[in-house]
Amino acid sequence: MAAKKRTRKKGPNLSVGRGEKRSVKQGGGLTAKGRKKYSAATGSNLKAPVTGKVKPGSKDAKRRKSFCARSKSWTGERGKAARSRWKC
């Protein structure tokens, strides 16, 4: 039996020029407009990054910790900018 080839679902095209993504200088990631467009296209519910000071053990602190753990291997320019913005 041949293995089924997995196809990755593609989200909408997001761009810095249309204001849907932040530039690398601004710290990477999506803007509110970009999150809204992505959510409408995929049915997901993306939340804004945790960028401020958080109380240890709070929901936001756990979310930040989880993001930082998942994104450790992001070595590209945008990935590093996003991790910096999240204060990883």
PDB file of C-alpha atoms in Angstrom:
ATOM      1  CA  MET A   1       0.000   0.000   0.000  1.00  0.00           C
ATOM      2  CA  ALA A   2       1.256   3.424  -0.882  1.00  0.00           C
ATOM      3  CA  ALA A   3       1.279   5.997   1.879  1.00  0.00           C
ATOM      4  CA  LYS A   4      -1.102   8.898   1.488  1.00  0.00           C
ATOM      5  CA  LYS A   5       0.621  12.143   0.667  1.00  0.00           C
ATOM      6  CA  ARG A   6      -0.203  14.807   3.202  1.00  0.00           C
ATOM      7  CA  THR A   7      -1.163  18.166   1.871  1.00  0.00           C
ATOM      8  CA  ARG A   8      -0.755  21.205   4.027  1.00  0.00           C
ATOM      9  CA  LYS A   9      -3.706  23.550   4.200  1.00  0.00           C
ATOM     10  CA  LYS A  10      -2.757  26.998   3.026  1.00  0.00           C
ATOM     11  CA  GLY A  11      -4.000  30.103   4.717  1.00  0.00           C
ATOM     12  CA  PRO A  12      -4.686  33.411   2.995  1.00  0.00           C
ATOM     13  CA  ASN A  13      -1.909  35.486   1.484  1.00  0.00           C
ATOM     14  CA  LEU A  14      -0.889  38.095   4.043  1.00  0.00           C
ATOM     15  CA  SER A  15       1.371  41.023   3.262  1.00  0.00           C
ATOM     16  CA  VAL A  16       3.285  43.747   5.066  1.00  0.00           C
ATOM     17  CA  GLY A  17       2.293  46.307   2.434  1.00  0.00           C
ATOM     18  CA  ARG A  18      -1.431  45.822   3.026  1.00  0.00           C
ATOM     19  CA  GLY A  19      -0.927  46.117   6.779  1.00  0.00           C
ATOM     20  CA  GLU A  20      -1.637  42.460   7.597  1.00  0.00           C
ATOM     21  CA  LYS A  21       1.849  41.557   8.837  1.00  0.00           C
ATOM     22  CA  ARG A  22       4.354  43.563  10.838  1.00  0.00           C
ATOM     23  CA  SER A  23       7.710  44.233   9.284  1.00  0.00           C
ATOM     24  CA  VAL A  24      10.784  42.589  10.771  1.00  0.00           C
ATOM     25  CA  LYS A  25      11.798  45.961  12.241  1.00  0.00           C
ATOM     26  CA  GLN A  26       8.450  46.114  14.063  1.00  0.00           C
ATOM     27  CA  GLY A  27       8.949  42.630  15.479  1.00  0.00           C
ATOM     28  CA  GLY A  28       7.295  40.302  12.960  1.00  0.00           C
ATOM     29  CA  GLY A  29       3.931  38.613  13.393  1.00  0.00           C
ATOM     30  CA  LEU A  30       0.427  39.577  12.345  1.00  0.00           C
ATOM     31  CA  THR A  31      -1.440  42.808  12.937  1.00  0.00           C
ATOM     32  CA  ALA A  32      -5.063  42.881  14.136  1.00  0.00           C
ATOM     33  CA  LYS A  33      -6.135  43.204  10.485  1.00  0.00           C
ATOM     34  CA  GLY A  34      -4.040  40.160   9.546  1.00  0.00           C
ATOM     35  CA  ARG A  35      -5.417  38.059  12.424  1.00  0.00           C
ATOM     36  CA  LYS A  36      -8.968  38.985  11.385  1.00  0.00           C
ATOM     37  CA  LYS A  37      -8.325  38.046   7.737  1.00  0.00           C
ATOM     38  CA  TYR A  38      -6.673  34.745   8.720  1.00  0.00           C
ATOM     39  CA  SER A  39      -9.494  33.877  11.123  1.00  0.00           C
ATOM     40  CA  ALA A  40     -12.141  34.585   8.486  1.00  0.00           C
ATOM     41  CA  ALA A  41     -10.371  32.390   5.927  1.00  0.00           C
ATOM     42  CA  THR A  42      -9.566  29.436   8.193  1.00  0.00           C
ATOM     43  CA  GLY A  43     -12.160  29.561  10.968  1.00  0.00           C
ATOM     44  CA  SER A  44      -9.469  29.847  13.631  1.00  0.00           C
ATOM     45  CA  ASN A  45      -9.300  32.363  16.464  1.00  0.00           C
ATOM     46  CA  LEU A  46      -5.796  33.790  16.673  1.00  0.00           C
ATOM     47  CA  LYS A  47      -4.966  35.885  19.697  1.00  0.00           C
ATOM     48  CA  ALA A  48      -2.583  38.835  19.910  1.00  0.00           C
ATOM     49  CA  PRO A  49       0.954  38.151  21.146  1.00  0.00           C
ATOM     50  CA  VAL A  50       1.773  38.438  24.829  1.00  0.00           C
ATOM     51  CA  THR A  51       4.162  41.379  24.769  1.00  0.00           C
ATOM     52  CA  GLY A  52       3.729  43.091  28.124  1.00  0.00           C
ATOM     53  CA  LYS A  53       4.643  42.251  31.669  1.00  0.00           C
ATOM     54  CA  VAL A  54       2.644  39.294  32.993  1.00  0.00           C
ATOM     55  CA  LYS A  55       2.037  37.788  36.399  1.00  0.00           C
ATOM     56  CA  PRO A  56       3.951  34.482  36.782  1.00  0.00           C
ATOM     57  CA  GLY A  57       1.643  31.487  36.413  1.00  0.00           C
ATOM     58  CA  SER A  58      -1.128  33.516  34.736  1.00  0.00           C
ATOM     59  CA  LYS A  59      -2.837  32.345  31.538  1.00  0.00           C
ATOM     60  CA  ASP A  60      -0.797  34.838  29.496  1.00  0.00           C
ATOM     61  CA  ALA A  61       2.459  33.708  31.099  1.00  0.00           C
ATOM     62  CA  LYS A  62       1.659  30.090  30.213  1.00  0.00           C
ATOM     63  CA  ARG A  63       0.808  31.117  26.650  1.00  0.00           C
ATOM     64  CA  ARG A  64       4.117  32.940  26.321  1.00  0.00           C
ATOM     65  CA  LYS A  65       6.039  29.982  27.731  1.00  0.00           C
ATOM     66  CA  SER A  66       4.309  27.643  25.278  1.00  0.00           C
ATOM     67  CA  PHE A  67       5.016  29.930  22.296  1.00  0.00           C
ATOM     68  CA  CYS A  68       8.656  30.313  23.272  1.00  0.00           C
ATOM     69  CA  ALA A  69       9.064  26.537  23.571  1.00  0.00           C
ATOM     70  CA  ARG A  70       7.411  25.919  20.181  1.00  0.00           C
ATOM     71  CA  SER A  71       9.398  28.593  18.381  1.00  0.00           C
ATOM     72  CA  LYS A  72      12.902  27.733  19.637  1.00  0.00           C
ATOM     73  CA  SER A  73      13.937  26.481  16.206  1.00  0.00           C
ATOM     74  CA  TRP A  74      12.817  29.625  14.370  1.00  0.00           C
ATOM     75  CA  THR A  75      16.157  30.884  13.092  1.00  0.00           C
ATOM     76  CA  GLY A  76      14.994  33.064  10.205  1.00  0.00           C
ATOM     77  CA  GLU A  77      14.813  36.842  10.322  1.00  0.00           C
ATOM     78  CA  ARG A  78      11.025  36.964  10.879  1.00  0.00           C
ATOM     79  CA  GLY A  79      11.107  34.172  13.452  1.00  0.00           C
ATOM     80  CA  LYS A  80      13.795  35.885  15.495  1.00  0.00           C
ATOM     81  CA  ALA A  81      11.851  39.145  15.330  1.00  0.00           C
ATOM     82  CA  ALA A  82       8.654  37.448  16.524  1.00  0.00           C
ATOM     83  CA  ARG A  83      10.459  35.720  19.405  1.00  0.00           C
ATOM     84  CA  SER A  84      11.977  39.040  20.384  1.00  0.00           C
ATOM     85  CA  ARG A  85       8.559  40.686  20.384  1.00  0.00           C
ATOM     86  CA  TRP A  86       7.153  37.944  22.614  1.00  0.00           C
ATOM     87  CA  LYS A  87      10.190  38.446  24.922  1.00  0.00           C
ATOM     88  CA  CYS A  88      11.426  34.852  24.562  1.00  0.00           C
TER      89      CYS A  88
END
